[in-house]
PDB file of C-alpha atoms in Angstrom:
ATOM      1  CA  UNK A   1    -131.747  16.013   9.681  1.00 42.00           C
ATOM      2  CA  UNK A   2    -134.719  14.293   9.107  1.00 43.00           C
ATOM      3  CA  UNK A   3    -136.000  15.899   6.010  1.00 47.00           C
ATOM      4  CA  UNK A   4    -134.313  19.569   5.859  1.00 46.00           C
ATOM      5  CA  UNK A   5    -131.452  20.345   3.551  1.00 42.00           C
ATOM      6  CA  UNK A   6    -127.805  22.184   4.074  1.00 44.00           C
ATOM      7  CA  UNK A   7    -125.642  23.179   1.038  1.00 40.00           C
ATOM      8  CA  UNK A   8    -122.167  23.118   0.221  1.00 39.00           C
ATOM      9  CA  UNK A   9    -119.992  24.814  -1.998  1.00 38.00           C
ATOM     10  CA  UNK A  10    -121.627  24.259  -5.693  1.00 36.00           C
ATOM     11  CA  UNK A  11    -118.499  24.189  -8.206  1.00 41.00           C
ATOM     12  CA  UNK A  12    -121.219  22.310 -10.893  1.00 46.00           C
ATOM     13  CA  UNK A  13    -122.058  24.746 -13.895  1.00 55.00           C
ATOM     14  CA  UNK A  14    -124.553  27.522 -12.546  1.00 75.00           C
ATOM     15  CA  UNK A  15    -127.022  26.705 -15.476  1.00 79.00           C
ATOM     16  CA  UNK A  16    -127.699  23.091 -14.419  1.00 81.00           C
ATOM     17  CA  UNK A  17    -128.720  24.301 -11.232  1.00 84.00           C
ATOM     18  CA  UNK A  18    -131.291  27.324 -12.366  1.00 86.00           C
ATOM     19  CA  UNK A  19    -132.524  24.624 -15.305  1.00 86.00           C
ATOM     20  CA  UNK A  20    -133.495  21.877 -12.797  1.00 86.00           C
ATOM     21  CA  UNK A  21    -134.712  24.573 -10.567  1.00 88.00           C
ATOM     22  CA  UNK A  22    -136.540  26.187 -12.846  1.00 89.00           C
ATOM     23  CA  UNK A  23    -137.902  22.458 -14.903  1.00 87.00           C
ATOM     24  CA  UNK A  24    -138.061  20.566 -11.536  1.00 90.00           C
ATOM     25  CA  UNK A  25    -141.759  20.051 -12.142  1.00 93.00           C
ATOM     26  CA  UNK A  26    -141.688  19.585 -15.695  1.00 93.00           C
ATOM     27  CA  UNK A  27    -139.127  16.753 -14.500  1.00 92.00           C
ATOM     28  CA  UNK A  28    -140.460  14.852 -11.823  1.00 94.00           C
ATOM     29  CA  UNK A  29    -144.496  15.033 -13.642  1.00 95.00           C
ATOM     30  CA  UNK A  30    -142.912  13.091 -16.916  1.00 95.00           C
ATOM     31  CA  UNK A  31    -142.151  10.134 -14.729  1.00 96.00           C
ATOM     32  CA  UNK A  32    -145.985  10.414 -13.519  1.00 95.00           C
ATOM     33  CA  UNK A  33    -146.925  10.749 -17.649  1.00 97.00           C
ATOM     34  CA  UNK A  34    -144.493   8.014 -18.604  1.00 97.00           C
ATOM     35  CA  UNK A  35    -145.247   5.488 -15.976  1.00 97.00           C
ATOM     36  CA  UNK A  36    -144.470   1.798 -18.085  1.00 98.00           C
ATOM     37  CA  UNK A  37    -140.861   3.518 -18.859  1.00 98.00           C
ATOM     38  CA  UNK A  38    -140.410   4.839 -15.243  1.00 98.00           C
ATOM     39  CA  UNK A  39    -141.260   1.507 -14.009  1.00 98.00           C
ATOM     40  CA  UNK A  40    -139.207  -0.528 -16.426  1.00 98.00           C
ATOM     41  CA  UNK A  41    -136.333   1.336 -15.186  1.00 98.00           C
ATOM     42  CA  UNK A  42    -137.131   1.122 -11.557  1.00 98.00           C
ATOM     43  CA  UNK A  43    -137.454  -2.446 -12.188  1.00 98.00           C
ATOM     44  CA  UNK A  44    -133.478  -2.509 -13.331  1.00 98.00           C
ATOM     45  CA  UNK A  45    -132.525  -0.700 -10.593  1.00 98.00           C
ATOM     46  CA  UNK A  46    -134.026  -2.970  -7.964  1.00 98.00           C
ATOM     47  CA  UNK A  47    -132.685  -6.032  -9.826  1.00 98.00           C
ATOM     48  CA  UNK A  48    -128.933  -4.553  -8.980  1.00 98.00           C
ATOM     49  CA  UNK A  49    -130.030  -5.275  -5.090  1.00 97.00           C
ATOM     50  CA  UNK A  50    -129.016  -1.817  -3.214  1.00 98.00           C
ATOM     51  CA  UNK A  51    -129.297  -2.772   0.006  1.00 97.00           C
ATOM     52  CA  UNK A  52    -128.227  -0.956   3.652  1.00 97.00           C
ATOM     53  CA  UNK A  53    -127.693   2.819   4.250  1.00 98.00           C
ATOM     54  CA  UNK A  54    -128.164   3.865   0.579  1.00 98.00           C
ATOM     55  CA  UNK A  55    -127.339   7.009  -0.566  1.00 98.00           C
ATOM     56  CA  UNK A  56    -128.496   8.394  -4.166  1.00 98.00           C
ATOM     57  CA  UNK A  57    -126.063  11.110  -5.901  1.00 98.00           C
ATOM     58  CA  UNK A  58    -128.349  13.236  -7.996  1.00 96.00           C
ATOM     59  CA  UNK A  59    -131.347  12.097  -6.466  1.00 97.00           C
ATOM     60  CA  UNK A  60    -133.407  15.305  -8.658  1.00 96.00           C
ATOM     61  CA  UNK A  61    -137.382  14.713  -7.597  1.00 97.00           C
ATOM     62  CA  UNK A  62    -136.634  11.179  -5.392  1.00 97.00           C
ATOM     63  CA  UNK A  63    -139.177   9.294  -7.927  1.00 97.00           C
ATOM     64  CA  UNK A  64    -136.387   6.402  -7.762  1.00 98.00           C
ATOM     65  CA  UNK A  65    -134.650   6.923  -4.573  1.00 98.00           C
ATOM     66  CA  UNK A  66    -138.018   6.863  -2.731  1.00 98.00           C
ATOM     67  CA  UNK A  67    -138.374   3.294  -4.069  1.00 98.00           C
ATOM     68  CA  UNK A  68    -135.226   1.998  -3.740  1.00 98.00           C
ATOM     69  CA  UNK A  69    -134.836   2.401   0.090  1.00 97.00           C
ATOM     70  CA  UNK A  70    -132.828   6.420  -0.106  1.00 98.00           C
ATOM     71  CA  UNK A  71    -131.688   7.433   3.432  1.00 98.00           C
ATOM     72  CA  UNK A  72    -129.920  10.141   2.013  1.00 98.00           C
ATOM     73  CA  UNK A  73    -129.876  12.332  -1.508  1.00 98.00           C
ATOM     74  CA  UNK A  74    -127.761  14.432  -3.078  1.00 97.00           C
ATOM     75  CA  UNK A  75    -128.330  17.328  -6.050  1.00 95.00           C
ATOM     76  CA  UNK A  76    -127.541  20.609  -6.508  1.00 93.00           C
ATOM     77  CA  UNK A  77    -131.607  21.656  -7.391  1.00 94.00           C
ATOM     78  CA  UNK A  78    -132.775  23.133  -4.183  1.00 95.00           C
ATOM     79  CA  UNK A  79    -136.303  22.995  -6.258  1.00 96.00           C
ATOM     80  CA  UNK A  80    -135.599  19.063  -6.843  1.00 96.00           C
ATOM     81  CA  UNK A  81    -134.332  18.385  -3.306  1.00 97.00           C
ATOM     82  CA  UNK A  82    -137.291  19.813  -1.657  1.00 97.00           C
ATOM     83  CA  UNK A  83    -139.672  17.503  -3.937  1.00 97.00           C
ATOM     84  CA  UNK A  84    -137.247  14.337  -2.782  1.00 97.00           C
ATOM     85  CA  UNK A  85    -137.750  15.796   1.409  1.00 97.00           C
ATOM     86  CA  UNK A  86    -141.693  15.605   0.733  1.00 97.00           C
ATOM     87  CA  UNK A  87    -141.030  11.890  -0.704  1.00 97.00           C
ATOM     88  CA  UNK A  88    -139.178  10.898   2.804  1.00 97.00           C
ATOM     89  CA  UNK A  89    -135.802  11.266   2.335  1.00 98.00           C
ATOM     90  CA  UNK A  90    -133.122  13.267   3.401  1.00 98.00           C
ATOM     91  CA  UNK A  91    -131.486  15.670   1.560  1.00 97.00           C
ATOM     92  CA  UNK A  92    -128.115  17.724   0.943  1.00 97.00           C
ATOM     93  CA  UNK A  93    -127.563  20.398  -1.709  1.00 96.00           C
ATOM     94  CA  UNK A  94    -123.910  19.824  -2.801  1.00 94.00           C
ATOM     95  CA  UNK A  95    -121.407  19.494  -5.495  1.00 91.00           C
ATOM     96  CA  UNK A  96    -121.712  15.800  -6.420  1.00 91.00           C
ATOM     97  CA  UNK A  97    -117.654  15.607  -6.860  1.00 90.00           C
ATOM     98  CA  UNK A  98    -117.182  17.049  -2.824  1.00 92.00           C
ATOM     99  CA  UNK A  99    -119.768  15.077  -1.132  1.00 96.00           C
ATOM    100  CA  UNK A 100    -120.139  16.873   2.685  1.00 96.00           C
ATOM    101  CA  UNK A 101    -120.060  13.238   3.917  1.00 97.00           C
ATOM    102  CA  UNK A 102    -118.212  11.034   6.184  1.00 96.00           C
ATOM    103  CA  UNK A 103    -115.880   8.413   4.782  1.00 96.00           C
ATOM    104  CA  UNK A 104    -117.108   4.626   4.575  1.00 95.00           C
ATOM    105  CA  UNK A 105    -120.070   5.821   5.493  1.00 96.00           C
ATOM    106  CA  UNK A 106    -122.890   3.800   3.021  1.00 97.00           C
ATOM    107  CA  UNK A 107    -123.578   0.409   2.387  1.00 97.00           C
ATOM    108  CA  UNK A 108    -124.729   1.830  -1.482  1.00 98.00           C
ATOM    109  CA  UNK A 109    -124.894   4.506  -3.634  1.00 98.00           C
ATOM    110  CA  UNK A 110    -126.940   5.355  -6.132  1.00 98.00           C
ATOM    111  CA  UNK A 111    -126.557   7.342  -8.923  1.00 98.00           C
ATOM    112  CA  UNK A 112    -129.247   7.756 -12.133  1.00 97.00           C
ATOM    113  CA  UNK A 113    -129.098   9.824 -15.144  1.00 94.00           C
ATOM    114  CA  UNK A 114    -126.443  12.188 -13.422  1.00 94.00           C
ATOM    115  CA  UNK A 115    -122.912  10.976 -14.802  1.00 94.00           C
ATOM    116  CA  UNK A 116    -124.290  12.839 -18.497  1.00 93.00           C
ATOM    117  CA  UNK A 117    -124.736  16.318 -16.793  1.00 92.00           C
ATOM    118  CA  UNK A 118    -121.536  16.491 -14.872  1.00 91.00           C
ATOM    119  CA  UNK A 119    -118.918  18.156 -15.712  1.00 87.00           C
ATOM    120  CA  UNK A 120    -115.888  15.932 -14.161  1.00 88.00           C
ATOM    121  CA  UNK A 121    -117.107  12.428 -13.361  1.00 93.00           C
ATOM    122  CA  UNK A 122    -114.256  11.391 -12.287  1.00 93.00           C
ATOM    123  CA  UNK A 123    -114.506  13.257  -9.192  1.00 93.00           C
ATOM    124  CA  UNK A 124    -117.961  12.508  -9.151  1.00 95.00           C
ATOM    125  CA  UNK A 125    -117.086   8.587  -9.049  1.00 96.00           C
ATOM    126  CA  UNK A 126    -113.954   9.328  -6.147  1.00 94.00           C
ATOM    127  CA  UNK A 127    -116.580  10.685  -3.813  1.00 96.00           C
ATOM    128  CA  UNK A 128    -118.962   7.614  -4.059  1.00 96.00           C
ATOM    129  CA  UNK A 129    -116.077   5.222  -3.972  1.00 95.00           C
ATOM    130  CA  UNK A 130    -114.508   7.420  -0.665  1.00 95.00           C
ATOM    131  CA  UNK A 131    -118.712   6.915   1.009  1.00 96.00           C
ATOM    132  CA  UNK A 132    -119.373   3.543   0.118  1.00 96.00           C
ATOM    133  CA  UNK A 133    -117.885   1.416   3.567  1.00 94.00           C
ATOM    134  CA  UNK A 134    -115.843  -1.595   2.837  1.00 90.00           C
ATOM    135  CA  UNK A 135    -117.352  -4.174   0.252  1.00 89.00           C
ATOM    136  CA  UNK A 136    -120.000  -1.272  -0.747  1.00 95.00           C
ATOM    137  CA  UNK A 137    -122.095  -1.131  -4.396  1.00 97.00           C
ATOM    138  CA  UNK A 138    -122.167   1.864  -6.554  1.00 98.00           C
ATOM    139  CA  UNK A 139    -125.294   1.595  -8.422  1.00 98.00           C
ATOM    140  CA  UNK A 140    -125.595   3.692 -11.825  1.00 98.00           C
ATOM    141  CA  UNK A 141    -128.542   3.738 -14.106  1.00 98.00           C
ATOM    142  CA  UNK A 142    -127.977   5.519 -17.254  1.00 96.00           C
ATOM    143  CA  UNK A 143    -129.139   5.789 -20.742  1.00 96.00           C
ATOM    144  CA  UNK A 144    -126.241   4.788 -22.969  1.00 94.00           C
ATOM    145  CA  UNK A 145    -125.415   6.498 -26.355  1.00 95.00           C
ATOM    146  CA  UNK A 146    -124.927   3.875 -28.012  1.00 93.00           C
ATOM    147  CA  UNK A 147    -128.500   2.756 -28.013  1.00 95.00           C
ATOM    148  CA  UNK A 148    -131.442   4.141 -30.172  1.00 95.00           C
ATOM    149  CA  UNK A 149    -132.560   6.287 -26.462  1.00 96.00           C
ATOM    150  CA  UNK A 150    -129.494   7.716 -26.470  1.00 95.00           C
ATOM    151  CA  UNK A 151    -128.562   8.685 -29.945  1.00 95.00           C
ATOM    152  CA  UNK A 152    -132.582  10.181 -30.301  1.00 95.00           C
ATOM    153  CA  UNK A 153    -132.014  12.478 -26.536  1.00 94.00           C
ATOM    154  CA  UNK A 154    -128.378  13.032 -28.187  1.00 94.00           C
ATOM    155  CA  UNK A 155    -130.055  14.775 -31.125  1.00 95.00           C
ATOM    156  CA  UNK A 156    -132.593  16.397 -29.380  1.00 94.00           C
ATOM    157  CA  UNK A 157    -129.988  17.864 -27.134  1.00 92.00           C
ATOM    158  CA  UNK A 158    -128.403  19.236 -29.716  1.00 94.00           C
ATOM    159  CA  UNK A 159    -132.246  20.591 -31.369  1.00 94.00           C
ATOM    160  CA  UNK A 160    -131.968  22.840 -27.843  1.00 92.00           C
ATOM    161  CA  UNK A 161    -134.226  20.682 -25.430  1.00 90.00           C
ATOM    162  CA  UNK A 162    -134.255  22.387 -21.796  1.00 88.00           C
ATOM    163  CA  UNK A 163    -132.964  19.107 -20.187  1.00 88.00           C
ATOM    164  CA  UNK A 164    -130.992  17.321 -23.097  1.00 89.00           C
ATOM    165  CA  UNK A 165    -128.735  20.241 -24.601  1.00 89.00           C
ATOM    166  CA  UNK A 166    -126.790  20.457 -20.437  1.00 88.00           C
ATOM    167  CA  UNK A 167    -126.259  16.586 -21.349  1.00 90.00           C
ATOM    168  CA  UNK A 168    -123.204  14.739 -22.366  1.00 91.00           C
ATOM    169  CA  UNK A 169    -124.354  11.313 -23.271  1.00 94.00           C
ATOM    170  CA  UNK A 170    -121.652   8.559 -22.653  1.00 95.00           C
ATOM    171  CA  UNK A 171    -121.307   5.237 -24.671  1.00 96.00           C
ATOM    172  CA  UNK A 172    -121.295   1.983 -22.668  1.00 96.00           C
ATOM    173  CA  UNK A 173    -117.913   1.315 -23.800  1.00 96.00           C
ATOM    174  CA  UNK A 174    -117.013   5.101 -22.058  1.00 96.00           C
ATOM    175  CA  UNK A 175    -119.010   4.419 -19.065  1.00 96.00           C
ATOM    176  CA  UNK A 176    -117.123   0.956 -18.617  1.00 96.00           C
ATOM    177  CA  UNK A 177    -113.687   2.571 -18.800  1.00 96.00           C
ATOM    178  CA  UNK A 178    -114.309   5.364 -16.239  1.00 95.00           C
ATOM    179  CA  UNK A 179    -115.979   3.009 -13.669  1.00 96.00           C
ATOM    180  CA  UNK A 180    -112.980   0.922 -14.179  1.00 93.00           C
ATOM    181  CA  UNK A 181    -110.363   4.160 -13.530  1.00 92.00           C
ATOM    182  CA  UNK A 182    -111.737   5.085 -10.345  1.00 90.00           C
ATOM    183  CA  UNK A 183    -110.975   1.554  -9.490  1.00 90.00           C
ATOM    184  CA  UNK A 184    -114.793   0.007  -9.671  1.00 95.00           C
ATOM    185  CA  UNK A 185    -115.345  -3.861 -10.357  1.00 95.00           C
ATOM    186  CA  UNK A 186    -118.439  -4.008 -12.430  1.00 97.00           C
ATOM    187  CA  UNK A 187    -120.257  -7.327 -10.856  1.00 96.00           C
ATOM    188  CA  UNK A 188    -123.728  -7.423 -12.776  1.00 97.00           C
ATOM    189  CA  UNK A 189    -125.607  -5.293 -15.791  1.00 98.00           C
ATOM    190  CA  UNK A 190    -128.966  -5.249 -16.095  1.00 98.00           C
ATOM    191  CA  UNK A 191    -130.949  -3.728 -19.212  1.00 98.00           C
ATOM    192  CA  UNK A 192    -134.421  -2.423 -20.256  1.00 98.00           C
ATOM    193  CA  UNK A 193    -136.632  -0.378 -22.279  1.00 98.00           C
ATOM    194  CA  UNK A 194    -135.967  -3.136 -25.543  1.00 96.00           C
ATOM    195  CA  UNK A 195    -138.095  -1.095 -27.325  1.00 95.00           C
ATOM    196  CA  UNK A 196    -137.280   2.611 -29.314  1.00 94.00           C
ATOM    197  CA  UNK A 197    -138.428   5.913 -28.422  1.00 95.00           C
ATOM    198  CA  UNK A 198    -140.935   6.085 -31.104  1.00 94.00           C
ATOM    199  CA  UNK A 199    -142.811   1.946 -29.959  1.00 96.00           C
ATOM    200  CA  UNK A 200    -145.199   1.682 -27.885  1.00 97.00           C
ATOM    201  CA  UNK A 201    -143.838   1.726 -24.244  1.00 97.00           C
ATOM    202  CA  UNK A 202    -144.271  -1.594 -21.777  1.00 97.00           C
ATOM    203  CA  UNK A 203    -142.995  -2.588 -18.841  1.00 98.00           C
ATOM    204  CA  UNK A 204    -140.300  -5.055 -19.106  1.00 98.00           C
ATOM    205  CA  UNK A 205    -138.716  -7.330 -16.894  1.00 98.00           C
ATOM    206  CA  UNK A 206    -134.898  -6.185 -16.947  1.00 98.00           C
ATOM    207  CA  UNK A 207    -132.789  -8.646 -18.838  1.00 98.00           C
ATOM    208  CA  UNK A 208    -129.658  -9.820 -17.323  1.00 98.00           C
ATOM    209  CA  UNK A 209    -126.542  -9.258 -19.482  1.00 97.00           C
ATOM    210  CA  UNK A 210    -123.093 -10.472 -19.507  1.00 96.00           C
ATOM    211  CA  UNK A 211    -121.007  -6.829 -18.821  1.00 95.00           C
ATOM    212  CA  UNK A 212    -118.424  -7.660 -21.537  1.00 94.00           C
ATOM    213  CA  UNK A 213    -121.645  -8.420 -23.801  1.00 94.00           C
ATOM    214  CA  UNK A 214    -121.294  -4.535 -25.467  1.00 93.00           C
ATOM    215  CA  UNK A 215    -123.401  -5.600 -28.799  1.00 91.00           C
ATOM    216  CA  UNK A 216    -126.273  -7.105 -26.415  1.00 93.00           C
ATOM    217  CA  UNK A 217    -125.914  -3.890 -23.893  1.00 94.00           C
ATOM    218  CA  UNK A 218    -126.181  -1.327 -26.885  1.00 92.00           C
ATOM    219  CA  UNK A 219    -129.985  -3.010 -27.580  1.00 94.00           C
ATOM    220  CA  UNK A 220    -131.354  -1.787 -24.254  1.00 97.00           C
ATOM    221  CA  UNK A 221    -132.462   1.811 -24.138  1.00 96.00           C
ATOM    222  CA  UNK A 222    -131.459   1.816 -19.910  1.00 97.00           C
ATOM    223  CA  UNK A 223    -128.764  -0.364 -18.255  1.00 98.00           C
ATOM    224  CA  UNK A 224    -128.331  -0.784 -14.164  1.00 98.00           C
ATOM    225  CA  UNK A 225    -124.712  -1.221 -13.597  1.00 98.00           C
ATOM    226  CA  UNK A 226    -123.401  -2.808  -9.972  1.00 98.00           C
ATOM    227  CA  UNK A 227    -120.163  -2.403  -8.795  1.00 97.00           C
ATOM    228  CA  UNK A 228    -117.809  -2.793  -5.967  1.00 95.00           C
ATOM    229  CA  UNK A 229    -114.421  -1.299  -4.940  1.00 82.00           C
ATOM    230  CA  UNK A 230    -111.465  -4.038  -3.945  1.00 71.00           C
ATOM    231  CA  UNK A 231    -108.938  -0.563  -3.065  1.00 58.00           C
ATOM    232  CA  UNK A 232    -111.501   0.923  -1.177  1.00 52.00           C
ATOM    233  CA  UNK A 233    -109.166   2.174   1.935  1.00 47.00           C
TER     234      UNK A 233
END
C-alpha cells in the first residue's frame, strides 16, 4: 500500500486528533526553523541503530521517520499523515493502542514525542511489543519532565500552549518503569540537547549514557532509549 493510508477505529481523545490536524503545518515548520535542535535529536535516534523493517508509532509529519528508514507510519492525524506520505512513508491512520498490523511483523518500532500525548501509555507499549519480531528493538525518543526542557514545556502547557497543553510529560524514572512493566529491557540510552531552552542551540553529537545513571540523564533535554523484550511470544 505504498504511499496510501486507511483508517481503523480511533479511541485517542478527539481533541488530540483535531489539534494536530489544525496545526500540522506549524508543527512541521518548527523542525526547519529549529534545525540544530532537530538534527541533534535525529542523531540520538540514529545512534540507537534502528534496523530492518521499521514502524513509526506516532509518525507525525515524518520528519524523523523519513531519515530513519521507516517503512510504515501510524498516527491519528490524517493531515500529518498526508505530509508523511509525501515523504515516502506508507501511512495508516489508527489508534496507537490498537495497531491494525500483524503480530511479529517489524524488526524495529520507533516512537518519538508520542507517549506524552497518549491517554493509556501501557496499551501503546503492549501493542509495540506485539508487532515486534523476536529480538526486535523498540526506540523511544522523548523530552523528559526532569530536564530543563521538560519543565519549560510543561509550564507552557499550563499556560495554554496549543500543543503542550495536551501533553503529559514523564520523568526518566517513570518512563523506565513503564517500559519495564511492558517487559522491555533497556539496552542503550543516548542524550542530547545539553543546553537549556533559552541558550543558543548547537548541533550535538549524542552522548551515550548508563541507563541507571538518572542524574546524568536528567541533564539532557532529549533522550533516545533503545530496548528489547525478552518475553515476546
